[in-house]
């Protein structure tokens, strides 16, 4: 006898729990959540008011009784209570019955500690998960872009998220060499904020900095153009618009980009020669939101003299790989913990 109702209740879930964005895949339903990892809560009661896109709309515009915050920092949980509230808020959005006990696969950074792993599992269990599996982000990204990680062929993945840059060489269902750098998209945004404060006495918000990075940020010299930036003058205390050259943005991102490029070079130095020859043939693959920074592939190619490719839809690589691992738990048992 078949029980379709109970199968629906037990819809399994794959979660890319990122510092900047959370993506959730539900088996047989696809990717249902792709929203910022932000929570808005009441300062007086602590109650979660909004999560995701609704909370981001409030960022920088709240009154004293509403606090917006990112509960994850550098790829790991910084505020356990708010992370629980955020996950449960997203689960409510995907409309899964409260009686469901889904299996969950959650991706984590390669440099995560055992304590941090336990925190992620505890958070998923409090969201009513029946079983919780963890998978490392670069491994999930490789699976998500259809690399057969079981073969004795080296693949190099550079996954640049909001809080961490995960660099790994993968072969035979394992990570051969890796580096996890807690420098990524958020550090780029912060560098832009600090640059305008220091050089132009202009205070801009996180959202403005992110928009500047996405629209004119780059990692390698190219076409420069003038852009208008709005903020608050720190001397006069009034709103102001200034015009700057996009080359200034490239300059203020240079330090962060240098750290990522140096991490790639260190990982290559630690790669066994046979796998290094595979990377020479196949190239380095960039995934994650930070991988979309204009001409970053060209900058890494210039520094390493290796082919560099940006994955198709790099923001979705990790969640797609996590979803494939969820749908094929036995096949990917070696890379799950």
Short mmCIF file of C-alpha atoms in Angstrom, two decimals, residues 59-301:
data_model
loop_
_atom_site.label_atom_id
_atom_site.label_comp_id
_atom_site.label_asym_id
_atom_site.label_seq_id
_atom_site.Cartn_x
_atom_site.Cartn_y
_atom_site.Cartn_z
CA UNK A 59 18.50 46.79 6.71
CA UNK A 60 19.68 50.26 7.71
CA UNK A 61 16.12 51.60 7.91
CA UNK A 62 14.87 50.34 11.27
CA UNK A 63 13.80 52.15 14.43
CA UNK A 64 15.42 51.29 17.80
CA UNK A 65 13.03 48.42 18.61
CA UNK A 66 13.93 46.45 15.46
CA UNK A 67 17.39 44.98 15.02
CA UNK A 68 18.58 43.43 11.74
CA UNK A 69 21.52 41.08 11.90
CA UNK A 70 23.35 38.32 10.08
CA UNK A 71 23.41 35.27 12.39
CA UNK A 72 26.28 33.67 10.47
CA UNK A 73 29.79 35.07 10.35
CA UNK A 74 32.73 33.77 8.33
CA UNK A 75 30.65 30.79 7.20
CA UNK A 76 29.75 29.57 10.70
CA UNK A 77 27.02 30.25 13.25
CA UNK A 78 27.71 33.36 15.32
CA UNK A 79 24.26 33.64 16.94
CA UNK A 80 22.63 30.26 17.64
CA UNK A 81 19.22 31.58 18.62
CA UNK A 82 18.87 33.81 15.57
CA UNK A 83 20.13 31.04 13.25
CA UNK A 84 17.43 28.75 14.60
CA UNK A 85 14.86 31.49 14.05
CA UNK A 86 16.12 32.08 10.50
CA UNK A 87 16.08 28.39 9.51
CA UNK A 88 12.62 27.90 10.99
CA UNK A 89 11.43 31.04 9.20
CA UNK A 90 12.68 29.68 5.88
CA UNK A 91 11.15 26.25 6.59
CA UNK A 92 7.78 27.97 7.14
CA UNK A 93 8.18 29.72 3.78
CA UNK A 94 8.56 26.43 1.92
CA UNK A 95 5.34 25.18 3.52
CA UNK A 96 6.46 21.85 4.92
CA UNK A 97 4.14 20.33 7.49
CA UNK A 98 5.20 20.74 11.10
CA UNK A 99 4.75 16.97 11.46
CA UNK A 100 7.42 16.30 8.82
CA UNK A 101 10.75 14.82 9.91
CA UNK A 102 12.90 15.41 6.82
CA UNK A 103 16.45 14.30 6.25
CA UNK A 104 18.74 17.29 5.75
CA UNK A 105 22.10 17.75 4.03
CA UNK A 106 23.79 21.02 5.00
CA UNK A 107 26.99 22.35 3.42
CA UNK A 108 29.76 23.75 5.63
CA UNK A 109 33.19 25.39 5.09
CA UNK A 110 36.23 23.08 4.92
CA UNK A 111 37.90 24.87 7.84
CA UNK A 112 35.00 24.35 10.26
CA UNK A 113 35.80 22.93 13.72
CA UNK A 114 34.08 19.93 15.32
CA UNK A 115 32.31 22.29 17.73
CA UNK A 116 31.03 24.38 14.81
CA UNK A 117 29.89 21.21 13.01
CA UNK A 118 27.95 20.17 16.10
CA UNK A 119 26.31 23.63 16.23
CA UNK A 120 25.13 23.29 12.62
CA UNK A 121 23.73 19.80 13.27
CA UNK A 122 21.99 20.95 16.46
CA UNK A 123 20.39 23.85 14.60
CA UNK A 124 19.10 21.53 11.87
CA UNK A 125 17.77 19.06 14.44
CA UNK A 126 15.88 21.86 16.19
CA UNK A 127 14.25 22.53 12.81
CA UNK A 128 12.77 18.99 13.15
CA UNK A 129 15.27 17.11 10.99
CA UNK A 130 15.21 13.31 11.29
CA UNK A 131 18.80 12.88 10.12
CA UNK A 132 21.45 15.54 9.42
CA UNK A 133 24.45 15.14 7.09
CA UNK A 134 27.19 17.69 6.41
CA UNK A 135 29.10 18.19 3.17
CA UNK A 136 32.05 20.50 2.54
CA UNK A 137 31.30 23.48 0.28
CA UNK A 138 33.91 22.93 -2.46
CA UNK A 139 32.92 19.26 -2.73
CA UNK A 140 29.26 20.26 -3.07
CA UNK A 141 30.23 22.88 -5.66
CA UNK A 142 32.15 20.28 -7.70
CA UNK A 143 29.18 17.91 -7.65
CA UNK A 144 26.88 20.80 -8.53
CA UNK A 145 28.80 21.59 -11.73
CA UNK A 146 28.69 17.91 -12.80
CA UNK A 147 32.26 16.91 -11.99
CA UNK A 148 32.62 13.18 -11.31
CA UNK A 149 34.56 13.42 -8.05
CA UNK A 150 34.98 9.64 -7.81
CA UNK A 151 37.55 9.54 -10.65
CA UNK A 152 41.35 9.73 -10.07
CA UNK A 153 41.44 13.11 -11.79
CA UNK A 154 42.21 16.35 -9.94
CA UNK A 155 39.69 19.19 -10.01
CA UNK A 156 40.39 22.56 -8.40
CA UNK A 157 37.43 24.51 -7.04
CA UNK A 158 37.56 28.07 -5.70
CA UNK A 159 34.23 28.78 -4.00
CA UNK A 160 33.97 32.45 -2.95
CA UNK A 161 30.99 33.06 -0.71
CA UNK A 162 30.02 35.85 1.63
CA UNK A 163 32.13 34.88 4.65
CA UNK A 164 34.70 32.39 3.38
CA UNK A 165 36.69 31.47 0.30
CA UNK A 166 36.98 27.69 0.01
CA UNK A 167 39.81 26.40 -2.17
CA UNK A 168 40.18 22.67 -2.71
CA UNK A 169 41.68 20.07 -5.01
CA UNK A 170 39.32 17.08 -5.20
CA UNK A 171 39.89 13.53 -6.48
CA UNK A 172 38.66 10.00 -5.63
CA UNK A 173 35.76 11.23 -3.48
CA UNK A 174 38.02 13.23 -1.22
CA UNK A 175 39.70 16.58 -0.67
CA UNK A 176 43.42 16.14 -1.38
CA UNK A 177 44.52 19.64 -0.42
CA UNK A 178 42.48 22.58 0.77
CA UNK A 179 42.51 26.05 2.21
CA UNK A 180 39.67 27.90 3.90
CA UNK A 181 40.12 31.67 4.04
CA UNK A 182 37.78 33.82 6.09
CA UNK A 183 37.98 36.56 3.49
CA UNK A 184 35.32 36.80 0.80
CA UNK A 185 32.39 38.94 -0.42
CA UNK A 186 31.61 40.55 2.95
CA UNK A 187 35.22 41.72 3.35
CA UNK A 188 34.99 43.31 -0.12
CA UNK A 189 31.86 45.21 0.94
CA UNK A 190 33.53 46.34 4.16
CA UNK A 191 36.60 47.50 2.22
CA UNK A 192 34.35 49.70 0.06
CA UNK A 193 32.60 51.17 3.13
CA UNK A 194 35.94 51.95 4.81
CA UNK A 195 37.38 53.44 1.62
CA UNK A 196 34.59 56.01 1.28
CA UNK A 197 34.82 56.87 4.97
CA UNK A 198 38.59 57.32 4.81
CA UNK A 199 39.06 58.96 1.41
CA UNK A 200 35.83 60.88 0.89
CA UNK A 201 34.41 61.42 4.41
CA UNK A 202 31.27 59.70 3.14
CA UNK A 203 29.31 57.14 5.14
CA UNK A 204 27.58 54.50 3.01
CA UNK A 205 25.62 51.40 4.07
CA UNK A 206 26.23 47.70 3.43
CA UNK A 207 23.60 47.51 0.70
CA UNK A 208 25.14 50.46 -1.15
CA UNK A 209 28.61 48.92 -0.90
CA UNK A 210 27.33 45.60 -2.25
CA UNK A 211 25.59 47.35 -5.15
CA UNK A 212 28.81 49.25 -5.99
CA UNK A 213 30.80 45.98 -5.94
CA UNK A 214 28.32 44.19 -8.18
CA UNK A 215 27.97 47.03 -10.68
CA UNK A 216 31.53 48.37 -11.08
CA UNK A 217 33.80 46.24 -8.88
CA UNK A 218 36.64 44.44 -10.67
CA UNK A 219 39.88 42.61 -10.01
CA UNK A 220 41.86 43.51 -13.13
CA UNK A 221 42.35 46.76 -15.09
CA UNK A 222 39.78 47.28 -17.82
CA UNK A 223 37.21 49.82 -18.93
CA UNK A 224 36.85 52.56 -16.33
CA UNK A 225 33.86 54.81 -15.95
CA UNK A 226 32.52 57.46 -13.60
CA UNK A 227 29.78 56.54 -11.14
CA UNK A 228 27.68 58.48 -8.62
CA UNK A 229 27.66 57.34 -5.00
CA UNK A 230 25.18 58.55 -2.40
CA UNK A 231 25.84 58.68 1.32
CA UNK A 232 26.09 60.95 4.36
CA UNK A 233 28.88 63.49 4.65
CA UNK A 234 30.69 62.81 7.94
CA UNK A 235 31.74 66.44 8.35
CA UNK A 236 28.54 68.30 7.52
CA UNK A 237 26.24 65.42 8.54
CA UNK A 238 24.00 65.83 5.50
CA UNK A 239 23.27 63.56 2.49
CA UNK A 240 25.69 63.98 -0.40
CA UNK A 241 26.38 62.52 -3.85
CA UNK A 242 29.93 62.24 -5.13
CA UNK A 243 31.30 61.13 -8.49
CA UNK A 244 34.21 58.71 -8.56
CA UNK A 245 36.07 56.61 -11.12
CA UNK A 246 35.41 52.86 -11.02
CA UNK A 247 39.19 52.33 -10.89
CA UNK A 248 39.03 53.58 -7.27
CA UNK A 249 36.74 50.66 -6.43
CA UNK A 250 39.19 48.22 -7.99
CA UNK A 251 41.97 49.74 -5.90
CA UNK A 252 40.05 49.43 -2.63
CA UNK A 253 39.22 45.77 -3.42
CA UNK A 254 42.87 44.98 -4.22
CA UNK A 255 43.88 43.85 -0.71
CA UNK A 256 40.98 41.40 -0.41
CA UNK A 257 41.52 40.03 -3.93
CA UNK A 258 45.26 39.62 -3.18
CA UNK A 259 44.43 37.40 -0.17
CA UNK A 260 42.22 35.16 -2.33
CA UNK A 261 44.84 34.93 -5.12
CA UNK A 262 47.57 34.09 -2.58
CA UNK A 263 45.34 31.33 -1.18
CA UNK A 264 44.96 29.83 -4.65
CA UNK A 265 48.74 29.88 -5.15
CA UNK A 266 49.40 28.23 -1.76
CA UNK A 267 46.93 25.46 -2.56
CA UNK A 268 48.61 24.86 -5.91
CA UNK A 269 52.00 24.66 -4.18
CA UNK A 270 50.64 21.89 -1.91
CA UNK A 271 49.05 19.91 -4.75
CA UNK A 272 50.71 16.59 -5.72
CA UNK A 273 52.40 16.77 -9.17
CA UNK A 274 50.08 14.25 -10.87
CA UNK A 275 47.00 16.21 -9.81
CA UNK A 276 48.69 19.49 -10.72
CA UNK A 277 49.00 18.23 -14.30
CA UNK A 278 45.25 17.52 -14.31
CA UNK A 279 44.58 21.11 -13.22
CA UNK A 280 46.86 22.35 -16.00
CA UNK A 281 44.60 20.53 -18.46
CA UNK A 282 41.22 21.21 -16.84
CA UNK A 283 41.82 24.60 -15.25
CA UNK A 284 40.56 26.24 -12.06
CA UNK A 285 36.81 26.64 -11.61
CA UNK A 286 35.32 29.64 -9.76
CA UNK A 287 31.97 29.23 -8.00
CA UNK A 288 29.97 31.20 -5.42
CA UNK A 289 28.71 34.77 -5.54
CA UNK A 290 32.20 36.23 -5.15
CA UNK A 291 33.31 34.31 -8.24
CA UNK A 292 31.19 36.74 -10.26
CA UNK A 293 33.47 39.70 -9.46
CA UNK A 294 34.36 41.18 -12.83
CA UNK A 295 37.71 39.99 -14.27
CA UNK A 296 38.62 37.93 -11.17
CA UNK A 297 39.14 34.95 -13.47
CA UNK A 298 41.51 37.05 -15.57
CA UNK A 299 43.45 38.14 -12.47
CA UNK A 300 43.91 34.55 -11.24
CA UNK A 301 44.84 33.42 -14.75
#
